[in-house]
Amino acid sequence: MVLPSAILLPLYLYPTATTPWTNLYNSLSAHPNTQFDVVINPDSGPMLVGPSDKSLSDYIAAVSNLSTYPNANIYGYVHTGYGDASLQPALLSNISRYATWNTYEPANIHLDGIFFDETPNAYDASIYTNFQTATNLARSSKLSKVIFNPGTIADAEYFALADYIIMFEGAYADFDASKIAALSQAVRANSSVVIYGSTLTEADQKTFVSQLVDMGLGSFDITTTDSYATWSALWAAFTQQFSSAVGVK
């Protein structure tokens, strides 16, 4: 069995004094040997301003705090329009804007990689070339970790570009474990699933977490909510269950 590498958390909750990321900080402290891949999304990508602009001050405070935890990888969200060539200039601009976070001197708001949302699942040569250009820019900009999110089973060619590919993103009621189990072990080790709208009890979630671990997925998330801007009612339980299932504290 290949153990999952990380909890994958799409964290689209805007950090303020009234909506802090305290739940995440607590889990990072409680499970220092568990890897958390955290996707931040200031404004469907980076804000149009640079990190020196005061409108990003809430994110600077939150990300600089998050950066103090060695078990957190931080990804910047970008939308891609499934490789639409007309959106390519904006995509490359967004990646370059995130790269400026890594050279911001007043605070450590360093990002580890880019989360590419709305990526295609079917291979197309011209679209592949667009994503190859984008991922090359990310890696050359020291945003070296890359996650693709087609939200469904993707063709294997895209694994040459991404470290992880989300092979399912959807409601718990729609999750078909057999489709994930049908993937080769090598593919599953670099695959992720994001499951929202879970109606599981805490005990049933524990069983489900163990099942996903046994599949050998690269990373996954389970949340009771339908929004990535709110915390799962079972978030703390999930992080404990995940850590226990992979045999770490």
JSON list of C-alpha atoms in Angstrom, two decimals:
[
{"chain": "A", "resi": 1, "resn": "MET", "atom": "CA", "xyz": [0.00, 0.00, 0.00]},
{"chain": "A", "resi": 2, "resn": "VAL", "atom": "CA", "xyz": [1.27, 3.48, -0.90]},
{"chain": "A", "resi": 3, "resn": "LEU", "atom": "CA", "xyz": [0.26, 5.95, 1.77]},
{"chain": "A", "resi": 4, "resn": "PRO", "atom": "CA", "xyz": [-1.26, 9.32, 0.83]},
{"chain": "A", "resi": 5, "resn": "SER", "atom": "CA", "xyz": [1.17, 12.17, 0.79]},
{"chain": "A", "resi": 6, "resn": "ALA", "atom": "CA", "xyz": [-1.13, 14.90, 2.02]},
{"chain": "A", "resi": 7, "resn": "ILE", "atom": "CA", "xyz": [-4.42, 16.32, 3.05]},
{"chain": "A", "resi": 8, "resn": "LEU", "atom": "CA", "xyz": [-5.48, 18.51, 0.13]},
{"chain": "A", "resi": 9, "resn": "LEU", "atom": "CA", "xyz": [-7.36, 21.57, 1.38]},
{"chain": "A", "resi": 10, "resn": "PRO", "atom": "CA", "xyz": [-8.97, 24.08, -1.00]},
{"chain": "A", "resi": 11, "resn": "LEU", "atom": "CA", "xyz": [-9.02, 27.05, 1.41]},
{"chain": "A", "resi": 12, "resn": "TYR", "atom": "CA", "xyz": [-11.04, 29.79, -0.24]},
{"chain": "A", "resi": 13, "resn": "LEU", "atom": "CA", "xyz": [-12.03, 31.36, 3.08]},
{"chain": "A", "resi": 14, "resn": "TYR", "atom": "CA", "xyz": [-10.89, 34.98, 3.09]},
{"chain": "A", "resi": 15, "resn": "PRO", "atom": "CA", "xyz": [-8.77, 35.49, 6.21]},
{"chain": "A", "resi": 16, "resn": "THR", "atom": "CA", "xyz": [-9.85, 38.33, 8.47]},
{"chain": "A", "resi": 17, "resn": "ALA", "atom": "CA", "xyz": [-10.00, 38.92, 12.18]},
{"chain": "A", "resi": 18, "resn": "THR", "atom": "CA", "xyz": [-13.52, 37.47, 12.22]},
{"chain": "A", "resi": 19, "resn": "THR", "atom": "CA", "xyz": [-12.80, 34.58, 9.82]},
{"chain": "A", "resi": 20, "resn": "PRO", "atom": "CA", "xyz": [-9.26, 33.47, 10.66]},
{"chain": "A", "resi": 21, "resn": "TRP", "atom": "CA", "xyz": [-7.61, 30.26, 9.54]},
{"chain": "A", "resi": 22, "resn": "THR", "atom": "CA", "xyz": [-7.32, 29.14, 13.16]},
{"chain": "A", "resi": 23, "resn": "ASN", "atom": "CA", "xyz": [-8.78, 25.68, 12.47]},
{"chain": "A", "resi": 24, "resn": "LEU", "atom": "CA", "xyz": [-5.99, 25.02, 9.99]},
{"chain": "A", "resi": 25, "resn": "TYR", "atom": "CA", "xyz": [-3.26, 26.33, 12.26]},
{"chain": "A", "resi": 26, "resn": "ASN", "atom": "CA", "xyz": [-4.55, 24.13, 15.07]},
{"chain": "A", "resi": 27, "resn": "SER", "atom": "CA", "xyz": [-4.51, 21.04, 12.85]},
{"chain": "A", "resi": 28, "resn": "LEU", "atom": "CA", "xyz": [-1.02, 21.79, 11.56]},
{"chain": "A", "resi": 29, "resn": "SER", "atom": "CA", "xyz": [0.19, 22.00, 15.15]},
{"chain": "A", "resi": 30, "resn": "ALA", "atom": "CA", "xyz": [-1.70, 18.90, 16.26]},
{"chain": "A", "resi": 31, "resn": "HIS", "atom": "CA", "xyz": [-0.38, 16.77, 13.36]},
{"chain": "A", "resi": 32, "resn": "PRO", "atom": "CA", "xyz": [3.16, 17.96, 12.62]},
{"chain": "A", "resi": 33, "resn": "ASN", "atom": "CA", "xyz": [4.02, 14.83, 10.65]},
{"chain": "A", "resi": 34, "resn": "THR", "atom": "CA", "xyz": [1.01, 15.12, 8.33]},
{"chain": "A", "resi": 35, "resn": "GLN", "atom": "CA", "xyz": [1.50, 17.01, 5.10]},
{"chain": "A", "resi": 36, "resn": "PHE", "atom": "CA", "xyz": [-1.14, 19.64, 4.26]},
{"chain": "A", "resi": 37, "resn": "ASP", "atom": "CA", "xyz": [-1.40, 20.94, 0.69]},
{"chain": "A", "resi": 38, "resn": "VAL", "atom": "CA", "xyz": [-3.29, 24.21, 1.09]},
{"chain": "A", "resi": 39, "resn": "VAL", "atom": "CA", "xyz": [-4.77, 26.04, -1.90]},
{"chain": "A", "resi": 40, "resn": "ILE", "atom": "CA", "xyz": [-5.35, 29.76, -1.36]},
{"chain": "A", "resi": 41, "resn": "ASN", "atom": "CA", "xyz": [-7.61, 31.79, -3.63]},
{"chain": "A", "resi": 42, "resn": "PRO", "atom": "CA", "xyz": [-7.63, 35.54, -3.01]},
{"chain": "A", "resi": 43, "resn": "ASP", "atom": "CA", "xyz": [-9.78, 36.47, -6.02]},
{"chain": "A", "resi": 44, "resn": "SER", "atom": "CA", "xyz": [-10.28, 33.53, -8.44]},
{"chain": "A", "resi": 45, "resn": "GLY", "atom": "CA", "xyz": [-6.51, 33.75, -8.65]},
{"chain": "A", "resi": 46, "resn": "PRO", "atom": "CA", "xyz": [-4.20, 36.42, -7.25]},
{"chain": "A", "resi": 47, "resn": "MET", "atom": "CA", "xyz": [-5.56, 39.88, -6.79]},
{"chain": "A", "resi": 48, "resn": "LEU", "atom": "CA", "xyz": [-4.59, 42.30, -9.54]},
{"chain": "A", "resi": 49, "resn": "VAL", "atom": "CA", "xyz": [-2.54, 44.22, -7.00]},
{"chain": "A", "resi": 50, "resn": "GLY", "atom": "CA", "xyz": [0.89, 43.18, -5.80]},
{"chain": "A", "resi": 51, "resn": "PRO", "atom": "CA", "xyz": [1.62, 42.00, -2.25]},
{"chain": "A", "resi": 52, "resn": "SER", "atom": "CA", "xyz": [2.77, 45.49, -1.26]},
{"chain": "A", "resi": 53, "resn": "ASP", "atom": "CA", "xyz": [-0.78, 46.81, -1.73]},
{"chain": "A", "resi": 54, "resn": "LYS", "atom": "CA", "xyz": [-2.62, 47.20, 1.56]},
{"chain": "A", "resi": 55, "resn": "SER", "atom": "CA", "xyz": [-5.72, 45.45, 0.15]},
{"chain": "A", "resi": 56, "resn": "LEU", "atom": "CA", "xyz": [-3.76, 42.21, 0.45]},
{"chain": "A", "resi": 57, "resn": "SER", "atom": "CA", "xyz": [-2.82, 42.82, 4.08]},
{"chain": "A", "resi": 58, "resn": "ASP", "atom": "CA", "xyz": [-5.16, 40.12, 5.41]},
{"chain": "A", "resi": 59, "resn": "TYR", "atom": "CA", "xyz": [-3.59, 37.54, 3.12]},
{"chain": "A", "resi": 60, "resn": "ILE", "atom": "CA", "xyz": [-0.08, 38.68, 3.99]},
{"chain": "A", "resi": 61, "resn": "ALA", "atom": "CA", "xyz": [-0.79, 38.14, 7.68]},
{"chain": "A", "resi": 62, "resn": "ALA", "atom": "CA", "xyz": [-2.46, 34.76, 7.14]},
{"chain": "A", "resi": 63, "resn": "VAL", "atom": "CA", "xyz": [0.04, 33.34, 4.64]},
{"chain": "A", "resi": 64, "resn": "SER", "atom": "CA", "xyz": [3.04, 34.53, 6.63]},
{"chain": "A", "resi": 65, "resn": "ASN", "atom": "CA", "xyz": [1.61, 32.68, 9.62]},
{"chain": "A", "resi": 66, "resn": "LEU", "atom": "CA", "xyz": [0.88, 29.60, 7.51]},
{"chain": "A", "resi": 67, "resn": "SER", "atom": "CA", "xyz": [4.46, 29.69, 6.21]},
{"chain": "A", "resi": 68, "resn": "THR", "atom": "CA", "xyz": [5.79, 29.06, 9.72]},
{"chain": "A", "resi": 69, "resn": "TYR", "atom": "CA", "xyz": [4.45, 25.51, 9.63]},
{"chain": "A", "resi": 70, "resn": "PRO", "atom": "CA", "xyz": [6.92, 23.14, 7.93]},
{"chain": "A", "resi": 71, "resn": "ASN", "atom": "CA", "xyz": [4.16, 20.61, 7.18]},
{"chain": "A", "resi": 72, "resn": "ALA", "atom": "CA", "xyz": [2.23, 23.07, 4.97]},
{"chain": "A", "resi": 73, "resn": "ASN", "atom": "CA", "xyz": [2.69, 23.42, 1.22]},
{"chain": "A", "resi": 74, "resn": "ILE", "atom": "CA", "xyz": [0.95, 26.52, -0.12]},
{"chain": "A", "resi": 75, "resn": "TYR", "atom": "CA", "xyz": [-0.51, 26.66, -3.63]},
{"chain": "A", "resi": 76, "resn": "GLY", "atom": "CA", "xyz": [-1.88, 29.67, -5.47]},
{"chain": "A", "resi": 77, "resn": "TYR", "atom": "CA", "xyz": [-5.15, 29.12, -7.33]},
{"chain": "A", "resi": 78, "resn": "VAL", "atom": "CA", "xyz": [-5.47, 29.94, -11.03]},
{"chain": "A", "resi": 79, "resn": "HIS", "atom": "CA", "xyz": [-8.40, 29.21, -13.35]},
{"chain": "A", "resi": 80, "resn": "THR", "atom": "CA", "xyz": [-7.57, 28.02, -16.83]},
{"chain": "A", "resi": 81, "resn": "GLY", "atom": "CA", "xyz": [-10.83, 27.73, -18.79]},
{"chain": "A", "resi": 82, "resn": "TYR", "atom": "CA", "xyz": [-9.88, 24.16, -19.75]},
{"chain": "A", "resi": 83, "resn": "GLY", "atom": "CA", "xyz": [-6.95, 25.40, -21.80]},
{"chain": "A", "resi": 84, "resn": "ASP", "atom": "CA", "xyz": [-8.81, 28.04, -23.81]},
{"chain": "A", "resi": 85, "resn": "ALA", "atom": "CA", "xyz": [-6.07, 29.75, -25.84]},
{"chain": "A", "resi": 86, "resn": "SER", "atom": "CA", "xyz": [-7.73, 33.15, -25.42]},
{"chain": "A", "resi": 87, "resn": "LEU", "atom": "CA", "xyz": [-7.21, 32.88, -21.65]},
{"chain": "A", "resi": 88, "resn": "GLN", "atom": "CA", "xyz": [-3.54, 31.91, -21.89]},
{"chain": "A", "resi": 89, "resn": "PRO", "atom": "CA", "xyz": [-2.16, 35.46, -21.46]},
{"chain": "A", "resi": 90, "resn": "ALA", "atom": "CA", "xyz": [-4.20, 35.95, -18.29]},
{"chain": "A", "resi": 91, "resn": "LEU", "atom": "CA", "xyz": [-3.12, 32.55, -16.97]},
{"chain": "A", "resi": 92, "resn": "LEU", "atom": "CA", "xyz": [0.55, 33.33, -17.48]},
{"chain": "A", "resi": 93, "resn": "SER", "atom": "CA", "xyz": [0.07, 36.78, -15.92]},
{"chain": "A", "resi": 94, "resn": "ASN", "atom": "CA", "xyz": [-1.55, 35.25, -12.84]},
{"chain": "A", "resi": 95, "resn": "ILE", "atom": "CA", "xyz": [1.34, 32.83, -12.40]},
{"chain": "A", "resi": 96, "resn": "SER", "atom": "CA", "xyz": [3.83, 35.68, -12.70]},
{"chain": "A", "resi": 97, "resn": "ARG", "atom": "CA", "xyz": [1.87, 37.72, -10.17]},
{"chain": "A", "resi": 98, "resn": "TYR", "atom": "CA", "xyz": [2.00, 34.86, -7.66]},
{"chain": "A", "resi": 99, "resn": "ALA", "atom": "CA", "xyz": [5.74, 34.65, -8.26]},
{"chain": "A", "resi": 100, "resn": "THR", "atom": "CA", "xyz": [6.10, 38.17, -6.86]},
{"chain": "A", "resi": 101, "resn": "TRP", "atom": "CA", "xyz": [4.88, 36.84, -3.52]},
{"chain": "A", "resi": 102, "resn": "ASN", "atom": "CA", "xyz": [8.11, 34.85, -3.28]},
{"chain": "A", "resi": 103, "resn": "THR", "atom": "CA", "xyz": [10.25, 37.98, -3.51]},
{"chain": "A", "resi": 104, "resn": "TYR", "atom": "CA", "xyz": [8.19, 40.08, -1.09]},
{"chain": "A", "resi": 105, "resn": "GLU", "atom": "CA", "xyz": [10.61, 41.23, 1.61]},
{"chain": "A", "resi": 106, "resn": "PRO", "atom": "CA", "xyz": [8.45, 42.62, 4.46]},
{"chain": "A", "resi": 107, "resn": "ALA", "atom": "CA", "xyz": [6.99, 39.17, 5.22]},
{"chain": "A", "resi": 108, "resn": "ASN", "atom": "CA", "xyz": [7.47, 35.54, 4.25]},
{"chain": "A", "resi": 109, "resn": "ILE", "atom": "CA", "xyz": [4.50, 34.82, 1.98]},
{"chain": "A", "resi": 110, "resn": "HIS", "atom": "CA", "xyz": [6.38, 32.29, -0.13]},
{"chain": "A", "resi": 111, "resn": "LEU", "atom": "CA", "xyz": [4.21, 29.93, -2.19]},
{"chain": "A", "resi": 112, "resn": "ASP", "atom": "CA", "xyz": [5.27, 26.41, -3.07]},
{"chain": "A", "resi": 113, "resn": "GLY", "atom": "CA", "xyz": [3.28, 25.89, -6.24]},
{"chain": "A", "resi": 114, "resn": "ILE", "atom": "CA", "xyz": [0.28, 26.53, -8.45]},
{"chain": "A", "resi": 115, "resn": "PHE", "atom": "CA", "xyz": [-3.14, 24.89, -8.40]},
{"chain": "A", "resi": 116, "resn": "PHE", "atom": "CA", "xyz": [-4.52, 24.83, -11.94]},
{"chain": "A", "resi": 117, "resn": "ASP", "atom": "CA", "xyz": [-8.32, 24.67, -11.82]},
{"chain": "A", "resi": 118, "resn": "GLU", "atom": "CA", "xyz": [-10.54, 23.71, -14.77]},
{"chain": "A", "resi": 119, "resn": "THR", "atom": "CA", "xyz": [-7.91, 21.64, -16.54]},
{"chain": "A", "resi": 120, "resn": "PRO", "atom": "CA", "xyz": [-9.06, 19.29, -19.32]},
{"chain": "A", "resi": 121, "resn": "ASN", "atom": "CA", "xyz": [-9.36, 15.55, -18.83]},
{"chain": "A", "resi": 122, "resn": "ALA", "atom": "CA", "xyz": [-9.01, 14.55, -22.50]},
{"chain": "A", "resi": 123, "resn": "TYR", "atom": "CA", "xyz": [-5.65, 14.91, -24.20]},
{"chain": "A", "resi": 124, "resn": "ASP", "atom": "CA", "xyz": [-5.40, 17.53, -26.93]},
{"chain": "A", "resi": 125, "resn": "ALA", "atom": "CA", "xyz": [-2.01, 18.43, -28.42]},
{"chain": "A", "resi": 126, "resn": "SER", "atom": "CA", "xyz": [-2.51, 22.19, -28.64]},
{"chain": "A", "resi": 127, "resn": "ILE", "atom": "CA", "xyz": [-4.07, 22.43, -25.18]},
{"chain": "A", "resi": 128, "resn": "TYR", "atom": "CA", "xyz": [-1.27, 20.29, -23.80]},
{"chain": "A", "resi": 129, "resn": "THR", "atom": "CA", "xyz": [1.24, 22.75, -25.24]},
{"chain": "A", "resi": 130, "resn": "ASN", "atom": "CA", "xyz": [-0.56, 25.65, -23.53]},
{"chain": "A", "resi": 131, "resn": "PHE", "atom": "CA", "xyz": [-0.36, 23.89, -20.18]},
{"chain": "A", "resi": 132, "resn": "GLN", "atom": "CA", "xyz": [3.24, 22.90, -20.78]},
{"chain": "A", "resi": 133, "resn": "THR", "atom": "CA", "xyz": [4.09, 26.59, -21.25]},
{"chain": "A", "resi": 134, "resn": "ALA", "atom": "CA", "xyz": [2.18, 27.50, -18.07]},
{"chain": "A", "resi": 135, "resn": "THR", "atom": "CA", "xyz": [3.70, 24.78, -15.91]},
{"chain": "A", "resi": 136, "resn": "ASN", "atom": "CA", "xyz": [7.19, 25.59, -17.20]},
{"chain": "A", "resi": 137, "resn": "LEU", "atom": "CA", "xyz": [6.64, 29.21, -16.17]},
{"chain": "A", "resi": 138, "resn": "ALA", "atom": "CA", "xyz": [5.48, 28.15, -12.72]},
{"chain": "A", "resi": 139, "resn": "ARG", "atom": "CA", "xyz": [8.44, 25.88, -12.10]},
{"chain": "A", "resi": 140, "resn": "SER", "atom": "CA", "xyz": [10.97, 28.37, -13.47]},
{"chain": "A", "resi": 141, "resn": "SER", "atom": "CA", "xyz": [9.41, 30.99, -11.13]},
{"chain": "A", "resi": 142, "resn": "LYS", "atom": "CA", "xyz": [10.16, 28.76, -8.11]},
{"chain": "A", "resi": 143, "resn": "LEU", "atom": "CA", "xyz": [6.52, 27.69, -7.88]},
{"chain": "A", "resi": 144, "resn": "SER", "atom": "CA", "xyz": [7.72, 24.17, -8.39]},
{"chain": "A", "resi": 145, "resn": "LYS", "atom": "CA", "xyz": [4.74, 22.09, -7.22]},
{"chain": "A", "resi": 146, "resn": "VAL", "atom": "CA", "xyz": [1.83, 21.68, -9.64]},
{"chain": "A", "resi": 147, "resn": "ILE", "atom": "CA", "xyz": [-1.69, 20.32, -9.16]},
{"chain": "A", "resi": 148, "resn": "PHE", "atom": "CA", "xyz": [-4.20, 19.95, -12.01]},
{"chain": "A", "resi": 149, "resn": "ASN", "atom": "CA", "xyz": [-7.92, 19.83, -11.38]},
{"chain": "A", "resi": 150, "resn": "PRO", "atom": "CA", "xyz": [-10.06, 18.36, -14.16]},
{"chain": "A", "resi": 151, "resn": "GLY", "atom": "CA", "xyz": [-12.34, 17.02, -11.42]},
{"chain": "A", "resi": 152, "resn": "THR", "atom": "CA", "xyz": [-12.68, 13.71, -13.24]},
{"chain": "A", "resi": 153, "resn": "ILE", "atom": "CA", "xyz": [-10.50, 10.90, -14.59]},
{"chain": "A", "resi": 154, "resn": "ALA", "atom": "CA", "xyz": [-7.83, 12.48, -16.81]},
{"chain": "A", "resi": 155, "resn": "ASP", "atom": "CA", "xyz": [-5.70, 11.07, -19.60]},
{"chain": "A", "resi": 156, "resn": "ALA", "atom": "CA", "xyz": [-2.29, 9.91, -18.47]},
{"chain": "A", "resi": 157, "resn": "GLU", "atom": "CA", "xyz": [-0.38, 12.39, -20.66]},
{"chain": "A", "resi": 158, "resn": "TYR", "atom": "CA", "xyz": [-1.10, 15.18, -18.19]},
{"chain": "A", "resi": 159, "resn": "PHE", "atom": "CA", "xyz": [0.89, 13.44, -15.46]},
{"chain": "A", "resi": 160, "resn": "ALA", "atom": "CA", "xyz": [4.01, 14.56, -17.34]},
{"chain": "A", "resi": 161, "resn": "LEU", "atom": "CA", "xyz": [3.07, 18.14, -16.38]},
{"chain": "A", "resi": 162, "resn": "ALA", "atom": "CA", "xyz": [1.46, 17.85, -12.93]},
{"chain": "A", "resi": 163, "resn": "ASP", "atom": "CA", "xyz": [2.63, 16.35, -9.68]},
{"chain": "A", "resi": 164, "resn": "TYR", "atom": "CA", "xyz": [-0.95, 15.52, -8.74]},
{"chain": "A", "resi": 165, "resn": "ILE", "atom": "CA", "xyz": [-4.21, 15.41, -10.68]},
{"chain": "A", "resi": 166, "resn": "ILE", "atom": "CA", "xyz": [-7.62, 15.58, -9.02]},
{"chain": "A", "resi": 167, "resn": "MET", "atom": "CA", "xyz": [-9.45, 12.60, -10.50]},
{"chain": "A", "resi": 168, "resn": "PHE", "atom": "CA", "xyz": [-12.70, 13.38, -8.71]},
{"chain": "A", "resi": 169, "resn": "GLU", "atom": "CA", "xyz": [-14.16, 16.59, -7.38]},
{"chain": "A", "resi": 170, "resn": "GLY", "atom": "CA", "xyz": [-17.80, 16.41, -6.43]},
{"chain": "A", "resi": 171, "resn": "ALA", "atom": "CA", "xyz": [-20.49, 15.54, -3.95]},
{"chain": "A", "resi": 172, "resn": "TYR", "atom": "CA", "xyz": [-20.11, 12.53, -1.71]},
{"chain": "A", "resi": 173, "resn": "ALA", "atom": "CA", "xyz": [-23.33, 11.11, -3.15]},
{"chain": "A", "resi": 174, "resn": "ASP", "atom": "CA", "xyz": [-21.71, 11.04, -6.61]},
{"chain": "A", "resi": 175, "resn": "PHE", "atom": "CA", "xyz": [-18.39, 9.47, -5.63]},
{"chain": "A", "resi": 176, "resn": "ASP", "atom": "CA", "xyz": [-17.76, 6.13, -7.33]},
{"chain": "A", "resi": 177, "resn": "ALA", "atom": "CA", "xyz": [-14.87, 4.43, -5.60]},
{"chain": "A", "resi": 178, "resn": "SER", "atom": "CA", "xyz": [-14.69, 1.76, -8.30]},
{"chain": "A", "resi": 179, "resn": "LYS", "atom": "CA", "xyz": [-13.50, 4.32, -10.86]},
{"chain": "A", "resi": 180, "resn": "ILE", "atom": "CA", "xyz": [-10.59, 5.26, -8.64]},
{"chain": "A", "resi": 181, "resn": "ALA", "atom": "CA", "xyz": [-9.84, 1.66, -7.75]},
{"chain": "A", "resi": 182, "resn": "ALA", "atom": "CA", "xyz": [-9.68, 0.83, -11.46]},
{"chain": "A", "resi": 183, "resn": "LEU", "atom": "CA", "xyz": [-6.67, 3.12, -11.90]},
{"chain": "A", "resi": 184, "resn": "SER", "atom": "CA", "xyz": [-3.22, 1.59, -11.72]},
{"chain": "A", "resi": 185, "resn": "GLN", "atom": "CA", "xyz": [-1.41, 1.92, -8.41]},
{"chain": "A", "resi": 186, "resn": "ALA", "atom": "CA", "xyz": [1.18, 4.20, -10.01]},
{"chain": "A", "resi": 187, "resn": "VAL", "atom": "CA", "xyz": [-1.56, 6.56, -11.23]},
{"chain": "A", "resi": 188, "resn": "ARG", "atom": "CA", "xyz": [-3.39, 6.51, -7.91]},
{"chain": "A", "resi": 189, "resn": "ALA", "atom": "CA", "xyz": [-0.21, 7.51, -6.11]},
{"chain": "A", "resi": 190, "resn": "ASN", "atom": "CA", "xyz": [-0.28, 10.78, -8.04]},
{"chain": "A", "resi": 191, "resn": "SER", "atom": "CA", "xyz": [-4.04, 11.24, -7.96]},
{"chain": "A", "resi": 192, "resn": "SER", "atom": "CA", "xyz": [-6.27, 13.18, -5.59]},
{"chain": "A", "resi": 193, "resn": "VAL", "atom": "CA", "xyz": [-9.95, 13.32, -4.77]},
{"chain": "A", "resi": 194, "resn": "VAL", "atom": "CA", "xyz": [-11.92, 16.21, -3.26]},
{"chain": "A", "resi": 195, "resn": "ILE", "atom": "CA", "xyz": [-15.28, 15.23, -1.82]},
{"chain": "A", "resi": 196, "resn": "TYR", "atom": "CA", "xyz": [-17.77, 17.78, -0.56]},
{"chain": "A", "resi": 197, "resn": "GLY", "atom": "CA", "xyz": [-21.29, 17.58, 0.84]},
{"chain": "A", "resi": 198, "resn": "SER", "atom": "CA", "xyz": [-20.49, 14.52, 2.93]},
{"chain": "A", "resi": 199, "resn": "THR", "atom": "CA", "xyz": [-23.36, 13.30, 5.11]},
{"chain": "A", "resi": 200, "resn": "LEU", "atom": "CA", "xyz": [-21.22, 10.78, 6.95]},
{"chain": "A", "resi": 201, "resn": "THR", "atom": "CA", "xyz": [-21.19, 10.52, 10.69]},
{"chain": "A", "resi": 202, "resn": "GLU", "atom": "CA", "xyz": [-17.83, 10.89, 12.39]},
{"chain": "A", "resi": 203, "resn": "ALA", "atom": "CA", "xyz": [-17.55, 7.12, 12.77]},
{"chain": "A", "resi": 204, "resn": "ASP", "atom": "CA", "xyz": [-18.49, 6.46, 9.15]},
{"chain": "A", "resi": 205, "resn": "GLN", "atom": "CA", "xyz": [-16.08, 9.14, 7.98]},
{"chain": "A", "resi": 206, "resn": "LYS", "atom": "CA", "xyz": [-13.29, 7.34, 9.81]},
{"chain": "A", "resi": 207, "resn": "THR", "atom": "CA", "xyz": [-14.08, 4.16, 7.89]},
{"chain": "A", "resi": 208, "resn": "PHE", "atom": "CA", "xyz": [-14.22, 6.07, 4.62]},
{"chain": "A", "resi": 209, "resn": "VAL", "atom": "CA", "xyz": [-10.87, 7.76, 5.29]},
{"chain": "A", "resi": 210, "resn": "SER", "atom": "CA", "xyz": [-9.31, 4.35, 5.85]},
{"chain": "A", "resi": 211, "resn": "GLN", "atom": "CA", "xyz": [-10.78, 3.12, 2.56]},
{"chain": "A", "resi": 212, "resn": "LEU", "atom": "CA", "xyz": [-9.28, 6.05, 0.66]},
{"chain": "A", "resi": 213, "resn": "VAL", "atom": "CA", "xyz": [-5.91, 5.52, 2.34]},
{"chain": "A", "resi": 214, "resn": "ASP", "atom": "CA", "xyz": [-6.00, 1.86, 1.34]},
{"chain": "A", "resi": 215, "resn": "MET", "atom": "CA", "xyz": [-6.52, 2.91, -2.28]},
{"chain": "A", "resi": 216, "resn": "GLY", "atom": "CA", "xyz": [-3.10, 4.56, -2.20]},
{"chain": "A", "resi": 217, "resn": "LEU", "atom": "CA", "xyz": [-4.23, 8.02, -3.28]},
{"chain": "A", "resi": 218, "resn": "GLY", "atom": "CA", "xyz": [-1.70, 10.84, -3.37]},
{"chain": "A", "resi": 219, "resn": "SER", "atom": "CA", "xyz": [-3.96, 13.18, -1.39]},
{"chain": "A", "resi": 220, "resn": "PHE", "atom": "CA", "xyz": [-7.59, 13.85, -0.63]},
{"chain": "A", "resi": 221, "resn": "ASP", "atom": "CA", "xyz": [-10.11, 15.98, 1.23]},
{"chain": "A", "resi": 222, "resn": "ILE", "atom": "CA", "xyz": [-13.56, 15.26, 2.67]},
{"chain": "A", "resi": 223, "resn": "THR", "atom": "CA", "xyz": [-15.84, 18.06, 3.83]},
{"chain": "A", "resi": 224, "resn": "THR", "atom": "CA", "xyz": [-19.39, 18.25, 5.09]},
{"chain": "A", "resi": 225, "resn": "THR", "atom": "CA", "xyz": [-19.96, 21.59, 3.39]},
{"chain": "A", "resi": 226, "resn": "ASP", "atom": "CA", "xyz": [-20.69, 22.52, -0.22]},
{"chain": "A", "resi": 227, "resn": "SER", "atom": "CA", "xyz": [-18.36, 25.52, -0.08]},
{"chain": "A", "resi": 228, "resn": "TYR", "atom": "CA", "xyz": [-14.60, 25.82, 0.21]},
{"chain": "A", "resi": 229, "resn": "ALA", "atom": "CA", "xyz": [-15.14, 29.09, 2.06]},
{"chain": "A", "resi": 230, "resn": "THR", "atom": "CA", "xyz": [-16.49, 27.37, 5.19]},
{"chain": "A", "resi": 231, "resn": "TRP", "atom": "CA", "xyz": [-15.05, 24.74, 7.50]},
{"chain": "A", "resi": 232, "resn": "SER", "atom": "CA", "xyz": [-16.26, 21.17, 7.51]},
{"chain": "A", "resi": 233, "resn": "ALA", "atom": "CA", "xyz": [-18.16, 20.27, 10.66]},
{"chain": "A", "resi": 234, "resn": "LEU", "atom": "CA", "xyz": [-15.82, 17.28, 10.92]},
{"chain": "A", "resi": 235, "resn": "TRP", "atom": "CA", "xyz": [-12.56, 19.02, 9.96]},
{"chain": "A", "resi": 236, "resn": "ALA", "atom": "CA", "xyz": [-10.71, 18.29, 13.22]},
{"chain": "A", "resi": 237, "resn": "ALA", "atom": "CA", "xyz": [-11.94, 14.71, 13.18]},
{"chain": "A", "resi": 238, "resn": "PHE", "atom": "CA", "xyz": [-10.88, 14.32, 9.54]},
{"chain": "A", "resi": 239, "resn": "THR", "atom": "CA", "xyz": [-7.33, 15.50, 10.17]},
{"chain": "A", "resi": 240, "resn": "GLN", "atom": "CA", "xyz": [-7.04, 13.13, 13.15]},
{"chain": "A", "resi": 241, "resn": "GLN", "atom": "CA", "xyz": [-8.50, 10.23, 11.15]},
{"chain": "A", "resi": 242, "resn": "PHE", "atom": "CA", "xyz": [-6.17, 10.89, 8.23]},
{"chain": "A", "resi": 243, "resn": "SER", "atom": "CA", "xyz": [-3.11, 11.08, 10.45]},
{"chain": "A", "resi": 244, "resn": "SER", "atom": "CA", "xyz": [-4.05, 7.89, 12.28]},
{"chain": "A", "resi": 245, "resn": "ALA", "atom": "CA", "xyz": [-4.79, 6.01, 9.06]},
{"chain": "A", "resi": 246, "resn": "VAL", "atom": "CA", "xyz": [-1.35, 6.78, 7.61]},
{"chain": "A", "resi": 247, "resn": "GLY", "atom": "CA", "xyz": [0.36, 6.00, 10.90]},
{"chain": "A", "resi": 248, "resn": "VAL", "atom": "CA", "xyz": [1.64, 9.42, 11.90]},
{"chain": "A", "resi": 249, "resn": "LYS", "atom": "CA", "xyz": [0.81, 11.85, 14.68]}
]
